[in-house]
XYZ file of N, CA and C in Angstrom:
813
model
N 82.353 61.052 118.318
C 83.378 61.676 117.486
C 84.601 60.776 117.342
N 84.981 60.149 118.445
C 86.138 59.237 118.398
C 85.804 58.005 117.568
N 84.591 57.508 117.725
C 84.167 56.346 116.958
C 84.219 56.648 115.453
N 83.718 57.806 115.049
C 83.738 58.193 113.638
C 85.173 58.340 113.134
N 86.033 58.912 113.973
C 87.434 59.086 113.584
C 88.093 57.724 113.343
N 87.834 56.774 114.234
C 88.436 55.439 114.093
C 87.949 54.759 112.815
N 86.656 54.882 112.543
C 86.118 54.271 111.323
C 86.755 54.897 110.079
N 86.989 56.204 110.127
C 87.597 56.896 108.988
C 89.055 56.486 108.810
N 89.808 56.413 109.912
C 91.248 56.157 109.835
C 91.588 54.678 109.711
N 90.778 53.827 110.328
C 91.099 52.401 110.369
C 90.169 51.563 109.489
N 89.087 52.204 108.996
C 88.172 51.481 108.131
C 87.421 50.401 108.882
N 86.906 49.452 108.137
C 86.117 48.363 108.718
C 86.942 47.088 108.858
N 88.252 47.257 109.009
C 89.143 46.084 109.033
C 89.109 45.345 110.364
N 88.401 45.903 111.333
C 88.338 45.350 112.685
C 89.709 45.389 113.359
N 90.569 46.296 112.851
C 91.870 46.464 113.500
C 91.669 46.928 114.941
N 90.584 47.681 115.156
C 90.245 48.117 116.506
C 88.754 47.916 116.720
N 88.402 47.334 117.839
C 86.997 47.224 118.228
C 86.746 48.193 119.374
N 85.562 48.777 119.370
C 85.221 49.784 120.370
C 84.197 49.209 121.336
N 84.476 49.352 122.618
C 83.555 48.873 123.653
C 83.158 50.052 124.534
N 81.855 50.185 124.777
C 81.375 51.192 125.713
C 81.267 50.566 127.092
N 81.458 51.379 128.116
C 81.301 50.915 129.502
C 79.948 51.398 130.000
N 78.925 50.550 129.955
C 77.618 50.987 130.466
C 77.628 51.021 131.989
N 76.640 51.701 132.558
C 76.517 51.733 134.021
C 75.926 50.401 134.486
N 76.790 49.552 134.997
C 76.313 48.284 135.557
C 76.555 48.333 137.058
N 75.619 48.882 137.786
C 75.814 49.056 139.219
C 75.974 47.702 139.889
N 77.004 47.597 140.715
C 77.250 46.361 141.430
C 78.081 45.361 140.665
N 78.467 45.694 139.433
C 79.269 44.776 138.637
C 80.671 45.332 138.413
N 81.589 44.440 138.134
C 82.981 44.815 137.924
C 83.138 45.628 136.645
N 84.041 46.601 136.663
C 84.271 47.407 135.469
C 84.958 46.565 134.396
N 84.739 46.966 133.151
C 85.355 46.254 132.036
C 86.875 46.327 132.106
N 87.407 47.479 132.546
C 88.862 47.627 132.595
C 89.472 46.658 133.606
N 88.882 46.576 134.792
C 89.406 45.649 135.800
C 89.282 44.205 135.337
N 88.215 43.905 134.622
C 88.012 42.548 134.119
C 89.097 42.188 133.101
N 89.428 43.120 132.199
C 90.452 42.818 131.192
C 91.828 42.652 131.835
N 92.122 43.455 132.852
C 93.408 43.319 133.551
C 93.484 41.968 134.246
N 92.384 41.568 134.888
C 92.367 40.269 135.565
C 92.582 39.124 134.573
N 92.064 39.311 133.348
C 92.195 38.262 132.337
C 93.476 38.398 131.513
N 94.249 39.462 131.792
C 95.521 39.642 131.107
C 95.413 40.151 129.686
N 94.273 40.753 129.338
C 94.087 41.291 127.983
C 93.603 42.730 128.106
N 94.517 43.668 128.105
C 94.144 45.070 128.286
C 93.804 45.703 126.936
N 92.988 46.763 126.953
C 92.648 47.432 125.695
C 93.858 48.169 125.118
N 93.840 48.383 123.813
C 94.889 49.182 123.187
C 94.824 50.617 123.705
N 93.589 51.118 123.877
C 93.404 52.482 124.373
C 92.203 52.506 125.298
N 92.401 53.067 126.484
C 91.310 53.244 127.438
C 91.015 54.734 127.547
N 89.732 55.099 127.468
C 89.309 56.493 127.630
C 88.225 56.514 128.691
N 88.458 57.180 129.802
C 87.432 57.197 130.837
C 87.951 57.662 132.183
N 87.269 57.196 133.255
C 87.645 57.598 134.618
C 88.987 56.976 135.000
N 89.702 57.632 135.877
C 90.974 57.079 136.361
C 90.782 56.234 137.608
N 89.564 56.212 138.156
C 89.354 55.609 139.476
C 89.741 54.132 139.530
N 89.580 53.402 138.422
C 89.917 51.968 138.434
C 91.399 51.722 138.711
N 92.243 52.696 138.389
C 93.678 52.515 138.643
C 93.979 52.462 140.136
N 93.103 53.034 140.950
C 93.268 52.953 142.393
C 92.917 51.586 142.948
N 92.282 50.735 142.119
C 91.891 49.397 142.555
C 92.865 48.339 142.053
N 93.911 48.779 141.353
C 94.921 47.849 140.849
C 96.194 47.970 141.675
N 96.937 46.902 141.738
C 98.255 46.977 142.337
C 99.195 47.655 141.345
N 100.178 48.372 141.873
C 101.082 49.116 141.006
C 101.807 48.213 140.014
N 102.129 46.990 140.443
C 102.828 46.082 139.532
C 101.918 45.649 138.383
N 100.598 45.587 138.634
C 99.657 45.275 137.555
C 99.627 46.401 136.531
N 99.574 47.619 137.035
C 99.548 48.782 136.135
C 100.808 48.790 135.272
N 101.963 48.584 135.900
C 103.231 48.592 135.169
C 103.319 47.451 134.164
N 102.694 46.330 134.493
C 102.767 45.163 133.618
C 101.891 45.310 132.381
N 100.749 45.955 132.547
C 99.764 45.954 131.472
C 99.613 47.285 130.720
N 100.229 48.364 131.243
C 100.044 49.662 130.599
C 101.375 50.308 130.219
N 101.324 51.007 129.094
C 102.472 51.737 128.560
C 102.624 53.057 129.308
N 103.854 53.521 129.476
C 104.020 54.897 129.935
C 103.803 55.799 128.725
N 102.970 56.813 128.901
C 102.627 57.669 127.767
C 103.665 58.786 127.626
N 103.824 59.319 126.417
C 104.791 60.398 126.208
C 104.320 61.699 126.852
N 105.055 62.739 126.659
C 104.747 64.036 127.256
C 103.596 64.677 126.487
N 102.379 64.327 126.852
C 101.189 64.823 126.156
C 100.795 66.209 126.682
N 99.988 66.952 125.917
C 99.643 68.325 126.320
C 98.887 68.386 127.643
N 99.228 69.378 128.447
C 98.518 69.661 129.697
C 98.739 71.127 130.044
N 97.640 71.862 130.211
C 97.717 73.289 130.506
C 98.500 73.585 131.774
N 99.132 74.744 131.807
C 100.002 75.126 132.929
C 99.256 75.100 134.256
N 97.995 75.611 134.268
C 97.246 75.627 135.543
C 97.068 74.221 136.085
N 96.749 73.273 135.189
C 96.515 71.896 135.621
C 97.815 71.233 136.061
N 98.903 71.576 135.396
C 100.212 71.051 135.825
C 100.546 71.545 137.220
N 100.334 72.835 137.438
C 100.666 73.429 138.738
C 99.801 72.850 139.859
N 98.571 72.457 139.528
C 97.687 71.858 140.530
C 98.028 70.396 140.800
N 98.824 69.788 139.924
C 99.248 68.403 140.136
C 98.437 67.371 139.391
N 97.859 67.745 138.239
C 97.039 66.805 137.474
C 97.861 65.880 136.586
N 99.171 66.090 136.514
C 100.002 65.184 135.718
C 100.394 63.992 136.585
N 100.155 62.788 136.075
C 100.533 61.586 136.805
C 102.036 61.377 136.668
N 102.744 61.392 137.784
C 104.206 61.272 137.733
C 104.668 59.938 137.163
N 103.851 58.896 137.330
C 104.211 57.586 136.783
C 103.910 57.466 135.286
N 103.065 58.378 134.788
C 102.753 58.496 133.355
C 102.076 57.265 132.768
N 101.298 56.564 133.584
C 100.543 55.432 133.054
C 99.175 55.875 132.529
N 98.755 57.063 132.887
C 97.548 57.647 132.301
C 97.751 59.156 132.244
N 96.924 59.819 131.428
C 97.098 61.266 131.238
C 95.718 61.911 131.076
N 95.479 63.049 131.758
C 94.168 63.705 131.659
C 93.889 64.212 130.248
N 92.628 64.071 129.841
C 92.189 64.687 128.590
C 91.224 65.846 128.876
N 90.601 65.809 130.041
C 89.733 66.896 130.490
C 89.501 66.722 131.983
N 89.038 67.780 132.636
C 88.698 67.713 134.065
C 87.248 68.165 134.211
N 86.444 67.341 134.877
C 85.020 67.616 135.031
C 84.744 68.131 136.440
N 84.369 69.407 136.585
C 84.030 69.919 137.916
C 82.638 69.445 138.343
N 82.461 69.260 139.640
C 81.158 68.915 140.197
C 80.555 70.161 140.831
N 79.300 70.430 140.498
C 78.630 71.599 141.053
C 77.572 71.215 142.060
N 77.195 72.172 142.883
C 76.066 72.008 143.801
C 74.905 72.803 143.231
N 73.805 72.120 142.933
C 72.615 72.825 142.475
C 71.644 72.964 143.638
N 70.775 73.955 143.547
C 69.788 74.155 144.611
C 68.462 74.585 144.007
N 67.392 74.327 144.729
C 66.071 74.743 144.292
C 65.826 76.178 144.777
N 65.594 77.084 143.841
C 65.454 78.507 144.169
C 64.230 78.783 145.042
N 63.226 77.923 144.958
C 62.006 78.139 145.745
C 62.135 77.625 147.172
N 63.049 76.682 147.383
C 63.225 76.099 148.712
C 64.378 76.726 149.484
N 65.374 77.205 148.765
C 66.569 77.768 149.402
C 66.557 79.275 149.220
N 66.485 79.982 150.324
C 66.466 81.446 150.254
C 67.867 82.028 150.257
N 68.007 83.181 150.897
C 69.308 83.851 150.947
C 70.289 83.091 151.831
N 69.747 82.271 152.726
C 70.598 81.512 153.641
C 71.138 80.263 152.959
N 71.918 80.428 151.936
C 72.435 79.295 151.173
C 73.693 78.727 151.812
N 73.933 77.443 151.563
C 75.197 76.844 152.000
C 76.347 77.549 151.283
N 77.439 77.779 152.002
C 78.583 78.476 151.414
C 79.847 77.631 151.448
N 79.916 76.723 152.424
C 81.098 75.881 152.574
C 80.671 74.412 152.589
N 81.587 73.539 152.206
C 81.266 72.119 152.208
C 80.890 71.636 153.605
N 81.505 72.236 154.601
C 81.234 71.824 155.980
C 79.791 72.109 156.395
N 79.140 73.085 155.716
C 77.742 73.388 156.036
C 76.854 72.168 155.865
N 77.180 71.322 154.887
C 76.354 70.143 154.595
C 76.525 69.032 155.628
N 77.362 69.280 156.643
C 77.642 68.258 157.657
C 76.887 68.525 158.958
N 75.905 69.402 158.909
C 75.129 69.694 160.110
C 73.740 69.072 159.981
N 73.095 68.731 161.115
C 71.771 68.092 161.080
C 70.715 68.919 160.351
N 70.943 70.220 160.236
C 69.984 71.108 159.553
C 69.698 70.646 158.119
N 70.668 69.950 157.505
C 70.527 69.546 156.098
C 70.041 68.105 155.937
N 69.621 67.505 157.030
C 69.166 66.115 156.971
C 67.993 65.965 156.000
N 68.139 65.054 155.021
C 67.080 64.792 154.059
C 66.938 65.828 152.966
N 67.862 66.774 152.895
C 67.728 67.866 151.924
C 68.678 67.747 150.725
N 69.528 66.723 150.730
C 70.574 66.627 149.703
C 70.421 65.325 148.926
N 70.518 65.411 147.616
C 70.467 64.183 146.809
C 71.695 64.078 145.907
N 72.201 62.856 145.814
C 73.302 62.522 144.913
C 72.910 61.278 144.113
N 73.630 60.985 143.024
C 73.377 59.735 142.298
C 73.731 58.523 143.161
N 73.450 57.327 142.625
C 73.788 56.084 143.315
C 75.204 56.128 143.867
N 75.400 55.499 145.024
C 76.725 55.492 145.656
C 77.800 54.862 144.776
N 77.414 54.006 143.850
C 78.408 53.340 143.019
C 78.812 54.159 141.799
N 78.142 55.264 141.546
C 78.533 56.105 140.417
C 79.745 56.950 140.801
N 80.522 57.294 139.801
C 81.822 57.913 140.072
C 81.699 59.227 140.827
N 80.748 60.079 140.464
C 80.627 61.373 141.147
C 80.392 61.162 142.636
N 79.527 60.195 142.990
C 79.243 59.954 144.406
C 80.462 59.375 145.111
N 81.196 58.494 144.435
C 82.423 57.946 145.019
C 83.426 59.061 145.302
N 83.557 59.982 144.346
C 84.527 61.077 144.517
C 84.135 61.960 145.692
N 82.873 62.372 145.740
C 82.437 63.294 146.795
C 82.457 62.621 148.161
N 81.935 61.403 148.245
C 81.925 60.692 149.535
C 83.353 60.419 150.003
N 84.223 59.989 149.087
C 85.612 59.725 149.452
C 86.323 60.976 149.931
N 86.066 62.094 149.243
C 86.697 63.358 149.644
C 86.191 63.809 151.004
N 84.893 63.658 151.247
C 84.324 64.049 152.542
C 84.900 63.194 153.669
N 85.079 61.903 153.394
C 85.623 61.002 154.415
C 87.030 61.432 154.820
N 87.828 61.842 153.834
C 89.213 62.213 154.115
C 89.324 63.620 154.690
N 88.480 64.526 154.190
C 88.591 65.933 154.586
C 87.882 66.240 155.909
N 86.768 65.539 156.152
C 85.977 65.813 157.356
C 85.700 64.500 158.111
N 86.713 63.847 158.645
C 86.506 62.545 159.289
C 85.572 62.589 160.492
N 85.526 63.703 161.186
C 84.706 63.793 162.402
C 83.224 63.914 162.062
N 82.888 64.679 161.020
C 81.480 64.940 160.702
C 80.983 64.172 159.478
N 81.841 63.337 158.912
C 81.532 62.606 157.683
C 80.243 61.782 157.791
N 80.040 61.101 158.927
C 78.856 60.262 159.097
C 77.570 61.096 159.040
N 77.633 62.307 159.579
C 76.457 63.181 159.534
C 76.158 63.596 158.091
N 77.214 63.851 157.315
C 77.012 64.182 155.903
C 76.295 63.037 155.192
N 76.766 61.809 155.413
C 76.125 60.655 154.787
C 74.654 60.559 155.190
N 74.369 60.807 156.473
C 72.996 60.722 156.967
C 72.117 61.791 156.320
N 72.708 62.904 155.935
C 71.942 64.006 155.335
C 71.574 63.743 153.882
N 72.258 62.793 153.242
C 72.132 62.602 151.791
C 71.257 61.406 151.434
N 70.619 61.534 150.272
C 69.870 60.419 149.667
C 70.577 60.079 148.358
N 71.018 58.839 148.229
C 71.766 58.401 147.051
C 70.880 57.505 146.193
N 70.520 57.991 145.014
C 69.707 57.143 144.134
C 69.706 57.703 142.711
N 69.727 56.773 141.743
C 69.517 57.151 140.356
C 70.736 57.737 139.664
N 70.478 58.345 138.532
C 71.522 58.932 137.695
C 71.642 60.424 137.988
N 72.674 61.080 137.456
C 72.785 62.539 137.644
C 71.556 63.309 137.163
N 70.974 62.899 136.026
C 69.803 63.640 135.546
C 68.606 63.428 136.470
N 68.531 62.270 137.141
C 67.476 62.051 138.153
C 67.644 63.025 139.306
N 68.893 63.288 139.680
C 69.182 64.247 140.756
C 68.710 65.640 140.355
N 69.052 66.050 139.127
C 68.653 67.380 138.642
C 67.131 67.510 138.658
N 66.439 66.496 138.157
C 64.974 66.560 138.098
C 64.346 66.643 139.481
N 64.900 65.889 140.433
C 64.298 65.882 141.773
C 64.488 67.222 142.486
N 65.643 67.877 142.248
C 65.859 69.211 142.829
C 64.990 70.234 142.093
N 64.918 70.120 140.788
C 64.106 71.011 139.954
C 62.636 70.954 140.362
N 62.163 69.762 140.728
C 60.753 69.573 141.094
C 60.479 69.816 142.574
N 61.501 70.194 143.336
C 61.300 70.567 144.727
C 61.306 69.418 145.709
N 61.773 68.241 145.290
C 61.840 67.109 146.214
C 63.017 67.240 147.175
N 64.055 67.913 146.725
C 65.254 68.127 147.548
C 65.712 69.570 147.400
N 66.335 70.073 148.468
C 66.854 71.437 148.436
C 68.116 71.537 147.576
N 68.997 70.525 147.727
C 70.301 70.566 147.070
C 70.576 69.263 146.327
N 71.414 69.363 145.308
C 71.877 68.185 144.590
C 73.321 68.380 144.165
N 74.018 67.284 143.952
C 75.419 67.345 143.538
C 75.593 66.526 142.265
N 75.993 67.210 141.194
C 76.128 66.576 139.880
C 77.290 67.220 139.134
N 77.716 66.597 138.024
C 78.725 67.287 137.229
C 78.058 68.409 136.455
N 78.853 69.402 136.065
C 78.292 70.648 135.545
C 77.513 70.467 134.254
N 77.827 69.448 133.462
C 77.089 69.240 132.212
C 75.619 68.948 132.508
N 75.353 68.120 133.536
C 73.974 67.792 133.889
C 73.290 68.950 134.607
N 74.078 69.766 135.306
C 73.498 70.836 136.113
C 72.699 71.829 135.267
N 72.996 71.897 133.971
C 72.328 72.885 133.117
C 70.995 72.392 132.568
N 70.657 71.107 132.774
C 69.416 70.554 132.234
C 68.300 70.661 133.261
N 67.844 71.850 133.491
C 66.786 72.102 134.464
C 65.497 72.392 133.696
N 64.619 71.391 133.601
C 63.426 71.501 132.755
C 62.492 72.617 133.208
N 62.283 72.737 134.537
C 61.365 73.747 135.068
C 62.058 75.063 135.395
N 63.377 75.085 135.236
C 64.182 76.300 135.496
C 64.106 76.758 136.948
N 63.952 75.798 137.860
C 63.882 76.141 139.286
C 65.217 76.002 139.998
N 66.278 75.653 139.279
C 67.557 75.396 139.937
C 68.577 76.495 139.652
N 69.478 76.664 140.594
C 70.627 77.543 140.433
C 71.885 76.774 140.817
N 73.046 77.369 140.565
C 74.321 76.715 140.835
C 75.048 77.443 141.956
N 75.640 76.662 142.850
C 76.459 77.224 143.925
C 77.893 76.743 143.765
N 78.835 77.625 144.033
C 80.252 77.229 144.113
C 80.689 77.428 145.553
N 81.109 76.364 146.199
C 81.533 76.437 147.591
C 82.828 77.243 147.721
N 83.003 77.874 148.863
C 84.179 78.727 149.087
C 85.493 77.991 148.882
N 85.543 76.723 149.334
C 86.802 75.973 149.237
C 87.117 75.545 147.811
N 86.087 75.541 146.943
C 86.284 75.112 145.570
C 85.363 73.966 145.217
N 85.528 73.439 144.008
C 84.694 72.354 143.503
C 85.493 71.060 143.439
N 84.894 69.982 143.934
C 85.500 68.673 143.701
C 85.405 68.371 142.207
N 86.237 67.488 141.732
C 86.286 67.279 140.287
C 86.723 65.850 139.965
N 86.594 65.503 138.686
C 86.951 64.171 138.218
C 87.694 64.298 136.887
N 88.964 63.961 136.855
C 89.671 63.954 135.569
C 89.219 62.771 134.710
N 89.113 62.990 133.428
C 88.957 61.906 132.468
C 90.329 61.682 131.837
N 90.705 60.436 131.644
C 92.073 60.144 131.221
C 92.102 59.188 130.026
N 93.282 59.114 129.417
C 93.562 58.016 128.492
C 94.678 57.176 129.103
N 94.644 55.886 128.786
C 95.725 54.975 129.146
C 95.930 54.046 127.956
N 97.169 53.612 127.747
C 97.514 52.817 126.566
C 98.025 51.448 127.004
N 97.510 50.395 126.365
C 97.956 49.044 126.657
C 99.426 48.855 126.321
N 100.090 48.004 127.066
C 101.525 47.769 126.892
C 101.861 47.443 125.435
N 102.799 48.200 124.865
C 103.281 47.960 123.519
C 102.329 48.368 122.404
N 101.280 49.148 122.741
C 100.259 49.440 121.726
C 100.169 50.926 121.359
N 101.157 51.715 121.794
C 101.041 53.154 121.545
C 101.068 53.486 120.053
N 101.932 52.850 119.299
C 102.004 53.142 117.863
C 100.673 52.868 117.180
N 99.982 51.850 117.642
C 98.700 51.472 117.047
C 97.628 52.542 117.261
N 97.694 53.250 118.386
C 96.628 54.206 118.717
C 97.109 55.658 118.696
N 98.307 55.891 118.225
C 98.885 57.237 118.261
C 97.972 58.267 117.583
N 97.404 57.915 116.430
C 96.554 58.866 115.702
C 95.295 59.210 116.502
N 94.764 58.234 117.236
C 93.563 58.489 118.043
C 93.906 59.412 119.211
N 95.059 59.155 119.830
C 95.501 60.004 120.938
C 95.671 61.445 120.464
N 96.311 61.618 119.308
C 96.492 62.975 118.757
C 95.142 63.638 118.507
N 94.178 62.860 118.026
C 92.846 63.415 117.758
C 92.158 63.846 119.051
N 92.313 63.057 120.124
C 91.688 63.402 121.401
C 92.214 64.735 121.939
N 93.470 65.040 121.631
C 94.039 66.310 122.083
C 93.925 67.405 121.020
N 93.159 67.136 119.966
C 92.976 68.125 118.902
C 91.994 69.202 119.348
N 91.960 70.282 118.579
C 91.075 71.405 118.893
C 89.608 70.966 118.871
N 89.233 70.087 117.942
C 87.838 69.639 117.832
C 87.343 69.016 119.137
N 88.104 68.058 119.649
C 87.682 67.352 120.859
C 87.802 68.250 122.091
N 88.890 68.972 122.193
C 89.092 69.816 123.373
C 88.050 70.935 123.447
N 87.660 71.496 122.303
C 86.601 72.505 122.292
C 85.258 71.895 122.673
N 85.050 70.636 122.274
C 83.816 69.941 122.643
C 83.712 69.840 124.164
N 84.817 69.508 124.829
C 84.811 69.439 126.300
C 84.424 70.793 126.905
N 85.007 71.861 126.356
C 84.727 73.199 126.890
C 83.252 73.558 126.760
N 82.626 73.125 125.661
C 81.206 73.403 125.458
C 80.329 72.675 126.475
N 80.828 71.581 127.043
C 80.081 70.852 128.078
C 80.277 71.479 129.459
N 81.170 72.467 129.541
C 81.500 73.031 130.852
C 82.649 72.305 131.512
N 83.363 71.460 130.752
C 84.531 70.757 131.276
C 85.785 71.569 130.979
N 86.849 71.311 131.725
C 88.109 72.035 131.529
C 88.981 71.245 130.555
N 89.278 71.796 129.382
C 90.104 71.069 128.409
C 91.522 70.905 128.937
N 92.090 69.713 128.777
C 93.434 69.461 129.298
C 94.484 70.314 128.610
N 94.328 70.545 127.313
C 95.367 71.233 126.540
C 95.590 72.661 127.032
N 94.485 73.387 127.305
C 94.629 74.781 127.753
C 94.590 74.905 129.270
N 93.827 74.024 129.927
C 93.653 74.129 131.372
C 92.770 75.292 131.784
N 92.098 75.921 130.814
C 91.298 77.111 131.105
C 89.867 76.737 131.472
N 89.332 77.420 132.467
C 87.946 77.211 132.869
C 87.042 77.841 131.813
N 86.106 77.091 131.230
C 85.231 77.660 130.201
C 84.420 78.833 130.728
N 84.164 79.799 129.866
C 83.418 81.004 130.258
C 82.038 80.654 130.806
N 81.461 79.547 130.330
C 80.123 79.145 130.767
C 80.071 78.870 132.268
N 81.237 78.633 132.895
C 81.279 78.340 134.328
C 81.614 79.563 135.180
N 81.573 80.751 134.602
C 81.900 81.961 135.370
C 83.264 81.802 136.018
N 84.286 81.802 135.181
C 85.610 81.379 135.632
C 86.162 82.137 136.831
N 85.626 83.330 137.122
C 86.140 84.050 138.291
C 85.661 83.425 139.595
N 84.676 82.522 139.538
C 84.112 81.957 140.763
C 84.507 80.504 140.991
N 85.061 79.864 139.982
C 85.352 78.439 140.118
C 86.829 78.176 140.373
N 87.104 77.414 141.404
C 88.448 76.889 141.612
C 88.294 75.418 141.966
N 89.282 74.629 141.623
C 89.197 73.191 141.805
C 89.835 72.752 143.114
N 89.236 71.746 143.750
C 89.859 71.090 144.891
C 90.591 69.867 144.350
N 91.894 69.866 144.451
C 92.689 68.745 143.940
C 93.921 68.586 144.813
N 94.049 67.426 145.431
C 95.175 67.161 146.323
C 96.100 66.087 145.773
N 96.070 65.915 144.463
C 96.998 64.973 143.837
C 96.372 63.622 143.560
N 97.038 62.880 142.671
C 96.517 61.587 142.235
C 96.467 60.548 143.348
N 97.463 60.553 144.209
C 97.502 59.531 145.258
C 96.269 59.621 146.147
N 95.927 60.838 146.583
C 94.763 61.009 147.448
C 93.473 60.703 146.681
N 93.390 61.139 145.421
C 92.172 60.914 144.625
C 91.915 59.417 144.456
N 92.941 58.672 144.079
C 92.770 57.241 143.851
C 92.464 56.496 145.143
N 93.104 56.924 146.224
C 92.853 56.276 147.518
C 91.414 56.550 147.981
N 90.958 57.782 147.788
C 89.606 58.163 148.249
C 88.528 57.440 147.463
N 88.737 57.244 146.159
C 87.688 56.641 145.327
C 87.759 55.119 145.293
N 88.877 54.543 145.720
C 88.995 53.083 145.720
C 88.249 52.447 146.882
């Protein structure tokens, strides 16, 4: 949708080139590479985790402070606004725990700490350790449960993409899986269900960041990202739109709450 908007507004003048960030496990991210080379993008749309791998002076040197962009009251109160204003959330992606209905009976895990006992050894699957969801969950577990964190790692198998995780739980290879909610709904055999832990769901904000001195150039794209079209698209995926901050009905909003301890902890945990 953003690509089509840019082509419509900017034409084929090559005023803006669009680059996708493919999953290159074990390789440096495109954003970090451009910062190292001193050529930042006019507009970055994606995970905020790379900002935790930069020095603050690098961020200040290469990125614009963004204006007061829309953010729902709930998300503001939870602390999703970056006080330094070098990036701004466009949506928040909750991570869910899926389980195989045939393998997991009434004795389901209820708290995150449950997954830190030997009983769950070999029963949990996550995507590759280098993927963002796994970085977020592993980093959060390390900070929140330092004593039992190693046991959690021993209980988990890290491999493949989020959809590989869904398929393996769906096919009965694992009791539990951890994926973002958009993937959690793609259960081919319909053998999976969703669990919300008592403490809440870990999550990953998606953000925009603007290259130094380039805000005027991308202002129309930024406005479009916060438009009803794009924000409603996020809600249809089960993501929380930044503008309203409301949990989509598809996620049973009375049962979902987010675990968020601020940007400093998030960036430190994922770096």
